[in-house]
PDB file of C-alpha atoms in Angstrom:
ATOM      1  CA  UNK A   8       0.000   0.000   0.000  1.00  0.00           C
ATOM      2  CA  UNK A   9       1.386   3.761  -0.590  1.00  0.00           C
ATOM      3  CA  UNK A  10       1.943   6.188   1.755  1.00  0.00           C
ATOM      4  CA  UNK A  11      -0.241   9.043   2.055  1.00  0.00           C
ATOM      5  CA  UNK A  12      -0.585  11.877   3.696  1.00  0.00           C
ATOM      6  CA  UNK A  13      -3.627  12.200   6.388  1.00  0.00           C
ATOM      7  CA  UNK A  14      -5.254  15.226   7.686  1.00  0.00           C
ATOM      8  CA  UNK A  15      -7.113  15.383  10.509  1.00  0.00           C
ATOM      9  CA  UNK A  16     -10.686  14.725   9.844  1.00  0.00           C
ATOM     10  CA  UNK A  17      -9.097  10.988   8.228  1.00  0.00           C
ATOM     11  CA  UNK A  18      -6.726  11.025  10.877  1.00  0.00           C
ATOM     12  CA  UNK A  19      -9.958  11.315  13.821  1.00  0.00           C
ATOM     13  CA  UNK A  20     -11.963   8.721  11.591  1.00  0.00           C
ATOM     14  CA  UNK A  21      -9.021   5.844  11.515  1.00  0.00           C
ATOM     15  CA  UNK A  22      -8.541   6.124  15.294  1.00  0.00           C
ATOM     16  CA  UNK A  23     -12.055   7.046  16.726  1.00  0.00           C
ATOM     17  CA  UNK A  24     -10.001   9.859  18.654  1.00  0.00           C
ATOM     18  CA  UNK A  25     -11.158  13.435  19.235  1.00  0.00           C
ATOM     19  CA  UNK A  26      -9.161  16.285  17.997  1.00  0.00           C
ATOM     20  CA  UNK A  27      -8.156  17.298  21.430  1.00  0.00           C
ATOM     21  CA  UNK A  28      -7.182  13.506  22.153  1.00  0.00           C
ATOM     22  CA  UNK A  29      -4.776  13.681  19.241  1.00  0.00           C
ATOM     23  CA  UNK A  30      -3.120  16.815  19.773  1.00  0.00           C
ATOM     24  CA  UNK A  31      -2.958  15.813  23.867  1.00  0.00           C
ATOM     25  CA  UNK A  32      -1.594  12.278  22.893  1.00  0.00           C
ATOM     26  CA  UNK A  33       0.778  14.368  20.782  1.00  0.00           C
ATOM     27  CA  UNK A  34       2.468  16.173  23.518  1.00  0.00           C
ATOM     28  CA  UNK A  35       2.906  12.919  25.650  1.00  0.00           C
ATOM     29  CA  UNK A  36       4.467  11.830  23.173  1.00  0.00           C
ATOM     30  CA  UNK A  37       2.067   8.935  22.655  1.00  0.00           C
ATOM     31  CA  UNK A  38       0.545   9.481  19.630  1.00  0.00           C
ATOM     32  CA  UNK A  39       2.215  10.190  15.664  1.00  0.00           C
ATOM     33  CA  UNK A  40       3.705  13.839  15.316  1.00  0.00           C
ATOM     34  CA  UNK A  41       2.002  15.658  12.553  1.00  0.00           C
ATOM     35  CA  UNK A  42       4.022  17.566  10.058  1.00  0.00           C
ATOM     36  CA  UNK A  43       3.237  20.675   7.909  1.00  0.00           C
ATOM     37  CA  UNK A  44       2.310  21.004   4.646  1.00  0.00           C
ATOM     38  CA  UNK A  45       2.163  24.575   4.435  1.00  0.00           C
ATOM     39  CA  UNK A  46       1.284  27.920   6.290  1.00  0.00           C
ATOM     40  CA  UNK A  47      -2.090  26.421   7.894  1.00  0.00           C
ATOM     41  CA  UNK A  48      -2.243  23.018   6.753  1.00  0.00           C
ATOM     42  CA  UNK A  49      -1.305  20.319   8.951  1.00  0.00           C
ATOM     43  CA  UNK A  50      -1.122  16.334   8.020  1.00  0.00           C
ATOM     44  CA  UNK A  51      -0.172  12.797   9.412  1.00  0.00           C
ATOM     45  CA  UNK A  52       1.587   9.760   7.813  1.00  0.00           C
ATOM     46  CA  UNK A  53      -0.936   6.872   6.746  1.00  0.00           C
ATOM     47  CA  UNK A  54       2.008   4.524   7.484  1.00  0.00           C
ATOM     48  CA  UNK A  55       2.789   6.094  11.348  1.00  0.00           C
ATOM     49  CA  UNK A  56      -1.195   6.190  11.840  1.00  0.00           C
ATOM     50  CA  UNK A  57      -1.904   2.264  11.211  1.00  0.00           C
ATOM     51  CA  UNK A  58       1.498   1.067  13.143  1.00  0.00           C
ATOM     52  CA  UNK A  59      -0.228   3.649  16.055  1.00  0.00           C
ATOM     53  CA  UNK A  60      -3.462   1.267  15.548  1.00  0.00           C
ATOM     54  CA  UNK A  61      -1.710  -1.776  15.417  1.00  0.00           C
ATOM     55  CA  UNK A  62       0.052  -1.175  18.758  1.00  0.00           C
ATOM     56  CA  UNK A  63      -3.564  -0.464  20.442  1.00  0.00           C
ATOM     57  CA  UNK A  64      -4.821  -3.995  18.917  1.00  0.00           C
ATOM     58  CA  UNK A  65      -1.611  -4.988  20.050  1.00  0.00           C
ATOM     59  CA  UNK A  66      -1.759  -3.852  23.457  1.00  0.00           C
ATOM     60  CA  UNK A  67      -5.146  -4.159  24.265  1.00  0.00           C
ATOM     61  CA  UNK A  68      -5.041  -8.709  23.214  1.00  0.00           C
ATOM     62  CA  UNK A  69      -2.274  -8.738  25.688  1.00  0.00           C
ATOM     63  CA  UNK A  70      -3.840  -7.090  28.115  1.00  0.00           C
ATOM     64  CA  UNK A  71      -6.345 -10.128  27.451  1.00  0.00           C
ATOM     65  CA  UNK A  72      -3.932 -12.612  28.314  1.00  0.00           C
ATOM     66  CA  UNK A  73      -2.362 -10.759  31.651  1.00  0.00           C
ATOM     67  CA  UNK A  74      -6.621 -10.743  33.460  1.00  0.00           C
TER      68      UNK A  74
END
């Protein structure tokens, strides 16, 4: 599959987070950074978005396993 370039509303969609989730997760350093695409424009990789929701499917069957 090729890499694309996400902005935010795609972004929000793909990981049933709210904006303020994302940019919060951001700052922990938990979540993708975003980089810019010009003066106002903002946008995430597809590839560092679905490795970010593979380690929460990831995480969340071994938390399964350690009940």
């Amino acid at each position: 599959v090729q890499q694309s370039i996400l902005r935010l509303p795609a972004v929000i969609k793909r990981t049933g987070l709210s904006r303020s989730s994302i940019y919060a997760a951001m700052q922990n350093g938990d979540f993708p950074s975003r980089i810019s695409l010009g003066a106002r424009a903002v946008g995430w990789l597809s590839d560092d978005i679905d490795k970010w929701v593979q380690s929460r499917i990831i995480r969340f069957k071994l938390s399964l396993i350690h009940i």
